[in-house]
CSV table of C-alpha atoms and ligand atoms in Angstrom, one decimal:
chain,number,residue,atom,x,y,z
A,1,MET,CA,12.4,-281.5,-56.8
A,2,ASN,CA,14.5,-284.9,-57.3
A,3,SER,CA,13.9,-286.3,-54.0
A,4,ALA,CA,9.8,-285.9,-54.7
A,5,THR,CA,10.0,-287.7,-57.9
A,6,ASN,CA,11.9,-290.5,-56.6
A,7,ARG,CA,10.0,-291.3,-54.2
A,8,LYS,CA,7.8,-294.0,-54.3
A,9,ARG,CA,4.3,-293.0,-54.7
A,10,GLU,CA,1.2,-293.8,-52.7
A,11,TYR,CA,-1.8,-293.2,-54.9
A,12,LEU,CA,-4.6,-291.8,-52.8
A,13,THR,CA,-8.0,-292.8,-55.0
A,14,LYS,CA,-10.2,-289.7,-53.2
A,15,LYS,CA,-11.7,-287.6,-55.6
A,16,VAL,CA,-9.8,-284.2,-55.6
A,17,THR,CA,-10.8,-281.0,-57.3
A,18,ALA,CA,-8.6,-278.3,-57.5
A,19,VAL,CA,-9.0,-274.6,-58.8
A,20,ALA,CA,-6.5,-272.6,-60.8
A,21,HIS,CA,-6.9,-269.1,-62.6
A,22,ALA,CA,-5.2,-267.9,-65.5
A,23,ASN,CA,-3.1,-265.5,-65.7
A,24,ILE,CA,-1.7,-263.0,-68.4
A,25,ALA,CA,1.9,-261.8,-68.8
A,26,LEU,CA,2.9,-258.0,-67.6
A,27,ILE,CA,6.3,-258.9,-68.7
A,28,LYS,CA,6.2,-261.9,-71.1
A,29,TYR,CA,7.8,-265.0,-71.8
A,30,TRP,CA,8.6,-265.9,-75.0
A,31,GLY,CA,11.5,-268.8,-75.8
A,32,LYS,CA,12.9,-271.8,-74.0
A,33,ARG,CA,16.4,-272.7,-72.5
A,34,SER,CA,15.6,-276.4,-72.6
A,35,ARG,CA,12.8,-278.1,-73.8
A,36,PRO,CA,12.8,-281.5,-71.6
A,37,GLU,CA,12.4,-279.7,-68.3
A,38,ASN,CA,10.7,-276.5,-70.1
A,39,LEU,CA,13.0,-274.0,-68.8
A,40,PRO,CA,12.3,-270.6,-70.2
A,41,ALA,CA,14.9,-268.0,-71.8
A,42,VAL,CA,13.4,-265.1,-69.6
A,43,GLY,CA,11.8,-264.4,-66.5
A,44,SER,CA,8.3,-263.1,-66.7
A,45,ILE,CA,5.9,-261.3,-64.4
A,46,SER,CA,2.2,-261.8,-64.5
A,47,LEU,CA,-1.2,-261.3,-63.2
A,48,ALA,CA,-3.6,-264.0,-62.4
A,49,LEU,CA,-7.4,-263.2,-63.2
A,50,GLU,CA,-9.9,-263.6,-61.1
A,51,ALA,CA,-12.8,-263.9,-63.9
A,52,LEU,CA,-10.9,-266.9,-66.0
A,53,LYS,CA,-10.6,-270.3,-64.2
A,54,THR,CA,-9.8,-274.1,-64.7
A,55,GLU,CA,-11.9,-276.4,-62.0
A,56,THR,CA,-9.9,-279.8,-62.6
A,57,THR,CA,-11.3,-283.3,-60.8
A,58,PHE,CA,-8.8,-286.0,-60.3
A,59,GLN,CA,-9.1,-289.4,-59.5
A,60,PHE,CA,-6.6,-292.4,-59.4
A,61,VAL,CA,-8.7,-295.3,-60.7
A,62,PRO,CA,-7.1,-298.7,-59.8
A,63,GLY,CA,-7.4,-301.3,-62.7
A,64,LEU,CA,-7.8,-298.3,-65.3
A,65,GLU,CA,-6.0,-299.5,-68.4
A,66,ASP,CA,-5.2,-295.9,-69.7
A,67,ASP,CA,-6.1,-292.2,-68.3
A,68,ARG,CA,-9.7,-291.0,-69.2
A,69,CYS,CA,-9.9,-287.2,-69.9
A,70,ILE,CA,-12.3,-284.5,-70.2
A,71,LEU,CA,-12.1,-281.4,-71.3
A,72,ASP,CA,-15.5,-279.2,-71.2
A,73,GLY,CA,-17.7,-281.9,-71.5
A,74,LYS,CA,-15.9,-284.0,-74.3
A,75,GLU,CA,-12.9,-286.6,-74.3
A,76,MET,CA,-9.6,-284.8,-74.8
A,77,ASN,CA,-8.2,-285.3,-78.4
A,78,ASP,CA,-5.1,-287.5,-78.9
A,79,GLN,CA,-2.5,-284.3,-78.2
A,80,GLN,CA,-4.3,-282.9,-75.5
A,81,LYS,CA,-4.4,-286.5,-73.7
A,82,GLY,CA,-1.1,-287.2,-74.3
A,83,LYS,CA,0.2,-283.9,-72.7
A,84,VAL,CA,-1.7,-284.5,-69.6
A,85,SER,CA,-0.4,-288.6,-69.4
A,86,ASP,CA,3.0,-287.3,-70.0
A,87,PHE,CA,2.7,-284.6,-67.1
A,88,LEU,CA,1.4,-287.2,-65.0
A,89,ASP,CA,4.3,-289.6,-65.4
A,90,ILE,CA,6.4,-287.1,-64.5
A,91,LEU,CA,4.7,-286.2,-61.5
A,92,ALA,CA,4.7,-289.6,-60.2
A,93,GLY,CA,7.9,-290.1,-61.6
A,94,THR,CA,6.9,-293.4,-63.7
A,95,SER,CA,5.2,-293.7,-66.3
A,96,GLY,CA,4.4,-297.3,-64.7
A,97,ARG,CA,1.9,-295.3,-62.4
A,98,MET,CA,-2.0,-296.1,-61.9
A,99,LYS,CA,-4.0,-294.4,-64.5
A,100,ALA,CA,-6.2,-291.8,-63.5
A,101,ARG,CA,-9.8,-290.1,-64.8
A,102,VAL,CA,-9.4,-285.9,-65.2
A,103,VAL,CA,-12.3,-283.9,-65.8
A,104,SER,CA,-11.4,-280.4,-66.1
A,105,ARG,CA,-13.7,-277.3,-67.0
A,106,ASN,CA,-12.8,-273.6,-68.0
A,107,ASN,CA,-15.3,-270.9,-67.7
A,108,PHE,CA,-14.1,-269.2,-70.9
A,109,PRO,CA,-13.2,-270.8,-74.2
A,110,THR,CA,-10.2,-273.0,-74.7
A,111,ALA,CA,-7.0,-272.4,-76.9
A,112,ALA,CA,-8.3,-268.9,-78.3
A,113,GLY,CA,-5.3,-267.0,-76.5
A,114,LEU,CA,-6.8,-266.8,-73.2
A,115,ALA,CA,-4.1,-268.7,-71.0
A,116,SER,CA,-5.7,-271.8,-70.4
A,117,SER,CA,-2.8,-273.5,-70.2
A,118,SER,CA,-1.9,-271.5,-67.5
A,119,SER,CA,-4.8,-272.2,-65.2
A,120,GLY,CA,-5.3,-276.1,-66.6
A,121,PHE,CA,-2.0,-277.3,-66.2
A,122,ALA,CA,-1.9,-275.2,-62.5
A,123,ALA,CA,-5.1,-277.1,-61.2
A,124,LEU,CA,-4.0,-280.4,-62.7
A,125,THR,CA,-0.9,-279.9,-60.5
A,126,LYS,CA,-2.4,-279.1,-57.3
A,127,ALA,CA,-5.5,-282.2,-57.5
A,128,ALA,CA,-2.7,-284.6,-59.0
A,129,ALA,CA,0.0,-283.4,-56.6
A,130,TYR,CA,-2.9,-284.2,-53.7
A,131,ALA,CA,-3.8,-287.4,-54.8
A,132,LEU,CA,0.1,-288.5,-54.8
A,133,GLN,CA,0.8,-286.8,-51.7
A,134,ILE,CA,3.4,-284.9,-52.8
A,135,GLU,CA,4.1,-281.8,-50.3
A,136,ASP,CA,2.1,-279.1,-50.5
A,137,ASN,CA,4.7,-276.6,-51.4
A,138,PRO,CA,4.3,-273.7,-53.9
A,139,VAL,CA,7.7,-273.7,-54.8
A,140,LEU,CA,7.6,-277.2,-55.5
A,141,LEU,CA,4.3,-277.6,-57.1
A,142,SER,CA,5.3,-274.4,-59.4
A,143,LYS,CA,8.4,-276.4,-60.6
A,144,PHE,CA,5.9,-279.4,-61.7
A,145,ALA,CA,3.1,-276.5,-63.4
A,146,ARG,CA,6.2,-275.7,-65.4
A,147,ARG,CA,6.9,-278.9,-67.0
A,148,GLY,CA,3.3,-279.0,-68.2
A,149,SER,CA,3.4,-275.0,-69.5
A,150,GLY,CA,5.7,-272.7,-68.5
A,151,SER,CA,2.6,-269.7,-67.6
A,152,ALA,CA,1.4,-272.4,-65.4
A,153,ALA,CA,4.3,-272.1,-63.1
A,154,ARG,CA,2.8,-268.7,-62.5
A,155,SER,CA,-0.7,-269.7,-61.8
A,156,ILE,CA,0.3,-271.7,-59.0
A,157,PRO,CA,1.2,-268.9,-56.6
A,158,GLY,CA,-1.4,-266.3,-58.6
A,159,GLY,CA,-1.8,-262.8,-57.5
A,160,PHE,CA,0.8,-260.7,-59.1
A,161,SER,CA,4.0,-263.2,-59.6
A,162,GLU,CA,7.1,-263.4,-60.9
A,163,MET,CA,9.0,-266.5,-62.9
A,164,LYS,CA,12.5,-266.8,-62.1
A,165,ILE,CA,15.1,-268.7,-64.3
A,166,GLY,CA,17.7,-270.7,-63.2
A,167,SER,CA,21.5,-270.5,-64.9
A,168,ASP,CA,22.0,-273.4,-65.4
A,169,MET,CA,20.3,-276.7,-66.8
A,170,SER,CA,18.8,-278.6,-63.8
A,171,GLY,CA,15.9,-276.5,-63.7
A,172,LYS,CA,16.0,-275.8,-59.5
A,173,LYS,CA,15.8,-272.4,-59.9
A,174,ASP,CA,13.0,-272.2,-62.3
A,175,PHE,CA,9.6,-271.7,-60.3
A,176,ALA,CA,7.2,-268.5,-60.0
A,177,VAL,CA,6.7,-266.7,-57.0
A,178,GLN,CA,3.9,-264.7,-55.5
A,179,LEU,CA,5.0,-261.0,-55.4
A,180,TYR,CA,2.1,-259.6,-54.1
A,181,ASP,CA,-1.7,-261.1,-53.0
A,182,GLU,CA,-4.9,-260.3,-55.4
A,183,ASN,CA,-5.8,-257.7,-53.3
A,184,TYR,CA,-2.4,-256.1,-52.9
A,185,TRP,CA,-3.7,-253.4,-56.2
A,186,ASP,CA,-7.3,-253.1,-57.3
A,187,ILE,CA,-6.5,-252.8,-60.9
A,188,ARG,CA,-8.9,-254.3,-63.7
A,189,VAL,CA,-8.4,-256.2,-66.9
A,190,LEU,CA,-11.2,-256.2,-69.7
A,191,ILE,CA,-10.8,-259.2,-72.0
A,192,ALA,CA,-12.3,-258.4,-75.4
A,193,LEU,CA,-13.3,-261.5,-77.0
A,194,VAL,CA,-12.3,-261.3,-80.8
A,195,SER,CA,-12.2,-264.8,-82.2
A,196,THR,CA,-12.5,-268.0,-80.1
A,197,ASP,CA,-11.3,-270.4,-82.7
A,198,PRO,CA,-8.1,-272.4,-81.6
A,199,LYS,CA,-5.3,-270.8,-82.7
A,200,GLU,CA,-3.0,-271.9,-85.7
A,201,THR,CA,0.3,-272.3,-83.8
A,202,GLY,CA,0.8,-273.0,-80.3
A,203,SER,CA,2.9,-271.4,-78.3
A,204,THR,CA,5.6,-274.2,-77.7
A,205,GLU,CA,6.2,-274.6,-81.2
A,206,GLY,CA,6.1,-271.0,-81.8
A,207,MET,CA,8.8,-270.4,-79.0
A,208,ILE,CA,11.0,-273.0,-80.6
A,209,ARG,CA,10.6,-271.5,-83.7
A,210,THR,CA,11.2,-268.1,-82.7
A,211,ALA,CA,14.4,-268.9,-81.3
A,212,ARG,CA,15.6,-270.8,-83.8
A,213,THR,CA,14.9,-267.8,-86.3
A,214,SER,CA,14.4,-264.8,-85.4
A,215,PRO,CA,17.5,-262.5,-85.3
A,216,TYR,CA,16.2,-260.4,-82.4
A,217,PHE,CA,16.2,-263.2,-80.3
A,218,ASP,CA,19.4,-263.1,-78.5
A,219,SER,CA,18.7,-259.4,-78.1
A,220,TRP,CA,15.2,-259.8,-76.6
A,221,VAL,CA,16.5,-262.4,-73.9
A,222,ARG,CA,19.5,-259.5,-73.2
A,223,ALA,CA,17.0,-256.9,-72.3
A,224,SER,CA,14.9,-259.3,-69.8
A,225,ASN,CA,16.3,-258.7,-66.6
A,226,ASN,CA,16.0,-255.1,-66.9
A,227,ASP,CA,12.2,-255.3,-68.1
A,228,LEU,CA,11.5,-257.3,-65.2
A,229,ALA,CA,13.5,-254.9,-63.0
A,230,GLU,CA,11.4,-251.9,-64.2
A,231,MET,CA,8.2,-253.7,-63.8
A,232,ARG,CA,9.0,-255.1,-60.1
A,233,GLU,CA,9.5,-251.5,-59.1
A,234,ALA,CA,6.4,-250.1,-60.8
A,235,LEU,CA,4.4,-252.8,-59.0
A,236,LYS,CA,6.1,-251.9,-55.5
A,237,THR,CA,5.3,-248.4,-56.1
A,238,LYS,CA,2.2,-248.9,-57.3
A,239,ASN,CA,2.6,-246.5,-60.4
A,240,PHE,CA,-0.3,-247.6,-63.0
A,241,SER,CA,0.7,-245.6,-65.7
A,242,ARG,CA,4.5,-246.9,-65.8
A,243,MET,CA,3.3,-250.2,-65.2
A,244,GLY,CA,1.1,-250.0,-68.2
A,245,GLU,CA,3.7,-248.7,-70.3
A,246,LEU,CA,5.6,-251.5,-69.4
A,247,ALA,CA,3.4,-254.5,-70.2
A,248,GLU,CA,2.4,-252.6,-73.5
A,249,TYR,CA,6.0,-252.7,-74.8
A,250,SER,CA,6.9,-256.0,-73.4
A,251,CYS,CA,3.9,-257.2,-75.5
A,252,MET,CA,4.9,-255.6,-78.5
A,253,LYS,CA,8.1,-256.3,-78.4
A,254,MET,CA,6.9,-259.9,-77.6
A,255,HIS,CA,4.8,-259.8,-81.0
A,256,GLY,CA,7.7,-258.5,-83.0
A,257,LEU,CA,9.6,-261.3,-81.8
A,258,MET,CA,7.2,-263.2,-83.5
A,259,MET,CA,6.5,-261.4,-86.5
A,260,SER,CA,10.3,-261.8,-87.3
A,261,SER,CA,10.6,-265.2,-87.2
A,262,ARG,CA,10.7,-267.4,-90.3
A,263,PRO,CA,7.9,-268.4,-91.3
A,264,PRO,CA,6.4,-265.4,-89.3
A,265,LEU,CA,4.0,-265.8,-86.3
A,266,LEU,CA,1.4,-263.3,-87.0
A,267,TYR,CA,-1.4,-264.0,-84.3
A,268,TRP,CA,-3.4,-260.9,-84.5
A,269,ASN,CA,-6.1,-260.2,-86.8
A,270,PRO,CA,-7.6,-256.6,-88.2
A,271,VAL,CA,-10.2,-256.5,-85.1
A,272,THR,CA,-6.9,-256.8,-82.5
A,273,LEU,CA,-5.2,-254.0,-84.7
A,274,GLU,CA,-8.4,-251.8,-84.5
A,275,MET,CA,-8.6,-252.2,-80.5
A,276,ILE,CA,-4.6,-251.1,-80.3
A,277,GLN,CA,-5.4,-248.1,-82.1
A,278,LEU,CA,-8.5,-247.2,-80.7
A,279,ILE,CA,-6.5,-247.6,-77.1
A,280,TRP,CA,-3.8,-245.5,-78.4
A,281,SER,CA,-6.4,-243.1,-79.2
A,282,LEU,CA,-8.2,-242.8,-75.8
A,283,ARG,CA,-4.8,-242.5,-74.0
A,284,ARG,CA,-4.3,-239.6,-76.0
A,285,GLN,CA,-7.4,-238.3,-75.1
A,286,GLY,CA,-6.4,-238.5,-71.6
A,287,LEU,CA,-7.8,-242.1,-70.6
A,288,PRO,CA,-5.2,-244.1,-68.9
A,289,ILE,CA,-5.5,-247.5,-70.4
A,290,TYR,CA,-2.9,-250.1,-71.7
A,291,PHE,CA,-3.4,-253.1,-73.7
A,292,THR,CA,-1.4,-256.9,-73.7
A,293,ILE,CA,-2.0,-259.7,-76.1
A,294,ASP,CA,-0.7,-263.1,-75.8
A,295,ALA,CA,-0.1,-265.7,-78.5
A,296,GLY,CA,-3.5,-264.8,-79.8
A,297,PRO,CA,-5.8,-261.9,-80.8
A,298,GLN,CA,-7.7,-261.4,-78.1
A,299,VAL,CA,-7.1,-257.7,-76.5
A,300,LYS,CA,-6.7,-257.3,-72.6
A,301,VAL,CA,-7.1,-254.0,-71.4
A,302,LEU,CA,-5.4,-252.5,-68.1
A,303,CYS,CA,-7.4,-250.2,-67.0
A,304,ARG,CA,-8.3,-248.8,-63.4
A,305,PRO,CA,-12.0,-249.8,-61.8
A,306,ASP,CA,-13.2,-245.9,-62.2
A,307,HIS,CA,-12.5,-246.0,-65.6
A,308,ILE,CA,-14.4,-249.5,-66.6
A,309,GLN,CA,-17.5,-248.3,-67.7
A,310,GLU,CA,-16.0,-246.0,-70.1
A,311,VAL,CA,-13.6,-248.4,-71.5
A,312,ARG,CA,-16.8,-250.6,-72.1
A,313,LYS,CA,-18.3,-248.1,-73.7
A,314,ASN,CA,-15.8,-247.5,-76.6
A,315,LEU,CA,-15.0,-251.2,-77.1
A,316,GLN,CA,-18.7,-251.7,-77.9
A,317,SER,CA,-18.2,-249.4,-80.7
A,318,ILE,CA,-16.0,-252.3,-82.6
A,319,ASN,CA,-17.6,-254.6,-84.5
A,320,GLY,CA,-16.3,-258.2,-83.9
A,321,ILE,CA,-16.2,-258.3,-80.5
A,322,SER,CA,-18.1,-260.7,-79.1
A,323,THR,CA,-18.0,-260.7,-75.5
A,324,ILE,CA,-15.9,-258.7,-73.2
A,325,ILE,CA,-15.1,-260.3,-69.7
A,326,GLU,CA,-14.1,-258.1,-66.7
A,327,SER,CA,-11.4,-259.5,-64.2
A,328,LYS,CA,-9.8,-258.4,-60.8
A,329,PRO,CA,-6.6,-260.1,-59.9
A,330,GLY,CA,-7.0,-263.3,-58.9
A,331,PRO,CA,-5.6,-265.8,-56.0
A,332,ASP,CA,-3.5,-268.3,-56.2
A,333,ALA,CA,-4.7,-272.4,-57.0
A,334,TYR,CA,-6.3,-274.1,-54.2
A,335,ILE,CA,-7.8,-277.2,-53.4
A,336,LYS,CA,-12.1,-277.1,-53.3
A,337,ASP,CA,-13.0,-280.0,-52.5
A,338,VAL,CA,-12.0,-283.8,-51.7
A,339,THR,CA,-14.5,-286.8,-51.5
A,340,ASN,CA,-14.2,-290.3,-51.2
A,341,SER,CA,-15.9,-291.1,-54.5
B,401,DP6,C1,2.3,-265.6,-74.6
B,401,DP6,O1,3.1,-271.3,-71.7
B,401,DP6,O2,1.6,-271.6,-73.4
B,401,DP6,O3,0.9,-266.3,-73.0
B,401,DP6,O4,5.8,-273.5,-72.0
B,401,DP6,O5,5.6,-273.8,-74.4
B,401,DP6,O6,3.5,-274.4,-72.7
B,401,DP6,P1,4.7,-273.6,-72.7
B,401,DP6,O7,4.2,-272.2,-73.3
B,401,DP6,P2,2.8,-271.0,-72.3
B,401,DP6,O8,3.6,-270.0,-73.3
B,401,DP6,C2,2.9,-268.3,-72.8
B,401,DP6,C3,3.6,-267.5,-73.3
B,401,DP6,C4,2.6,-266.4,-73.9
B,401,DP6,C5,3.1,-265.4,-72.5
B,401,DP6,C6,3.2,-265.3,-71.4
B,401,DP6,O9,2.2,-265.9,-70.7
B,401,DP6,O10,4.1,-265.1,-70.7
């Protein structure tokens, strides 16, 4: 990455549009080894979601005094814009860079625990790197995306991907690679939207709190390699129940870790719990379905294509679920369009 960041940048002033899909972790990332480089404390394995995507149009504008950042039709707030500007400084290798106009749109509610930062920073990385004429190399772009958000590193390769971690603080080995593409295994994710309010404690702050205060943090880190190896094997053998059981286990372990932080982090609400109990009850009755939950109340159900109707019917019996989004595995981040103005 250093040779790329140190190189003098040439700014392409074309309008570049990139698309990236959000991803959900099957083996979770929670905790950091180092903040400035955003190095994860544990590796993770994820699945990109075809149905959840961010489309970002990026353009360097000569003479612009400050970055202009629009998200879902509205100016970003200072915190969001600050993150984008800092990230662009990293990508350009200097804060004295040309300023840019960034127009980004999610096709799902932002900041509701649906991993919008994963697709958001991956789309931004892809588009801005093109405008900076950075080599289109997925490893390099994944490392850059990681600086914006750890989970975004996994939305660069898409499909079924694994975030690797290095043993030092250089960040050279902290990037995601694709294990299998989106056509490898036709599994489905049903995302039940429980609440679309922005969360109280963001992931970055939550992770720092957990690493500092949870008595279980060291054992979470120690068990990580084993969890990753088991998930790799479940994916390799396309063993659905093993994959689902492991995903649920990693999710529950992460939420236990969050709850054991001080003050505690509880991202669930009563509907989240009702869904967990429904999924377990349906499984006892023979329906092979599993769940995973990120830093929010939304429950994502992992199932096979032929069980979708039955899962939907059962989820509809729960009050408080506003929408159910169905997704297949999604692709890597890509450039959609480049135009002159
Ligand atoms: C719960 O990638 O949002 O979704 O690196 O601080 O931006 P930062 O965190 P972020 O964390 C995602 C955490 C998670 C689990 C996961 O996606 O692995």
